[in-house]
């Protein structure tokens, strides 16, 4: 999405749009303001009003939102994103369909597919990296930070469908859960074990994910 955003920012078509990217961890007051519970997260703002909030890495959806709301008048798009070596930002989950329209298992599956690939490395955790709600999630964040791994996250406490659905999706009953390149890697114990066998586990897993694209 970083590439998508910078391409759009450079194009003439969106020259009246301001693209801003922040590392949510460095600006907790902004993350709090937008109630960010996942990352990456995008907010479309015009004349001080939030028009749309998006999560996940879906360039088509992003451009279509821009085209729906953007016009030649002044508009601003804030995109959350991160500095290298820092935890990323934010986000409300892709909102589940409204209550009248119960989410079907297929829709949930599609949503999980998107969420698990929303960033190259995605952590599904209890709480947020800056405020983990469980020791296991806290430890996973500490390990990722110690290895200077840049990651997106999703707070499963904010969405019970994702919390329960992901257990079946990954065939793993607990959180935290780490995904690299959309591939489930394991929970805390597995990641610790992988690191004890290979200090460069993250680098290798990322390489593997890139080469199988
Ligand atoms: N040994 C586990 C620890 C994680 C764990 O036991 N998580 C529990 C308690 S936080 C959990 O997610 N339970 C299911 C749930 O809360 O939905 C690991 O390696 O990740
Ligand atoms: S929330 Fe109780 S052990 Fe994680």
XYZ file of N, CA, C and O and ligand atoms in Angstrom, residues 126 133-137 140 156-157 160 163-164 167 172-177 186-191, ligand 1:
120
model
N -4.293 -9.653 21.424
C -5.265 -9.083 22.358
C -4.751 -7.705 22.761
O -3.695 -7.605 23.390
N -3.299 -6.500 25.963
C -4.253 -6.853 27.027
C -3.983 -8.242 27.597
O -4.799 -8.769 28.351
N -2.865 -8.832 27.213
C -2.533 -10.160 27.727
C -1.021 -10.335 27.629
O -0.396 -9.829 26.694
N -0.461 -11.062 28.585
C 0.982 -11.254 28.628
C 1.533 -11.948 27.385
O 2.637 -11.653 26.941
N 0.758 -12.907 26.833
C 1.238 -13.631 25.645
C 1.385 -12.662 24.461
O 2.373 -12.708 23.727
N 0.375 -11.824 24.290
C 0.442 -10.838 23.197
C 1.568 -9.838 23.453
O 2.280 -9.427 22.531
N 4.833 -11.328 22.452
C 5.021 -11.410 20.990
C 5.435 -10.041 20.446
O 6.332 -9.946 19.610
N -8.011 -8.526 18.232
C -9.129 -9.479 18.118
C -10.178 -9.278 19.219
O -11.292 -9.782 19.117
N -9.810 -8.531 20.254
C -10.806 -8.260 21.307
C -11.889 -7.310 20.795
O -12.949 -7.185 21.399
N -15.386 -10.131 17.675
C -15.493 -11.527 18.067
C -15.595 -12.473 16.871
O -15.200 -13.632 16.973
N -12.134 -13.060 16.036
C -11.525 -13.860 17.104
C -11.865 -15.342 16.943
O -10.989 -16.207 16.995
N -13.132 -15.645 16.755
C -13.535 -17.045 16.634
C -13.219 -17.595 15.245
O -12.777 -18.729 15.110
N -9.633 -18.772 14.455
C -9.219 -20.048 15.068
C -9.432 -21.185 14.075
O -8.598 -22.086 13.959
N -5.894 -22.931 14.689
C -5.057 -22.665 15.870
C -5.961 -22.003 16.916
O -6.626 -21.007 16.611
N -5.993 -22.562 18.131
C -7.039 -22.149 19.070
C -6.776 -20.889 19.896
O -7.653 -20.471 20.660
N -5.566 -20.338 19.808
C -5.236 -19.247 20.732
C -4.621 -18.039 20.027
O -4.265 -18.091 18.854
N -4.486 -16.968 20.813
C -3.810 -15.753 20.355
C -2.670 -15.453 21.315
O -2.779 -15.773 22.493
N -1.588 -14.871 20.840
C -1.386 -14.233 19.534
C -1.239 -15.242 18.389
O -0.922 -16.405 18.612
N -1.468 -14.739 17.164
C -1.210 -15.504 15.944
C -0.437 -14.602 14.985
O -0.809 -13.450 14.782
N 2.383 -19.313 13.534
C 2.233 -19.940 14.837
C 1.895 -18.942 15.915
O 1.686 -17.755 15.647
N 1.818 -19.466 17.130
C 1.592 -18.625 18.304
C 2.933 -18.294 18.940
O 3.996 -18.490 18.326
N 2.880 -17.837 20.163
C 4.083 -17.376 20.847
C 5.139 -18.484 20.983
O 6.316 -18.276 20.657
N 4.717 -19.663 21.460
C 5.686 -20.745 21.705
C 6.392 -21.151 20.411
O 7.602 -21.388 20.405
N 5.606 -21.241 19.341
C 6.179 -21.660 18.048
C 7.204 -20.628 17.556
O 8.286 -20.985 17.101
N 6.842 -19.361 17.674
C 7.773 -18.320 17.197
C 9.054 -18.340 18.033
O 10.161 -18.244 17.494
N 0.979 -21.023 24.535
C 0.217 -20.108 23.728
C -0.247 -18.971 24.602
C -1.438 -18.248 24.050
C -2.734 -18.594 24.780
O -2.799 -19.561 25.538
N -3.770 -17.790 24.502
C -5.071 -17.983 25.110
C -5.239 -17.038 26.303
S -4.784 -15.369 25.939
C -6.149 -17.685 24.069
O -5.918 -16.984 23.096
N -7.353 -18.272 24.235
C -8.423 -18.190 23.274
C -9.205 -16.923 23.312
O -9.009 -16.100 24.238
O -10.036 -16.712 22.421
C 1.084 -19.608 22.539
O 2.122 -20.178 22.303
O 0.725 -18.667 21.838
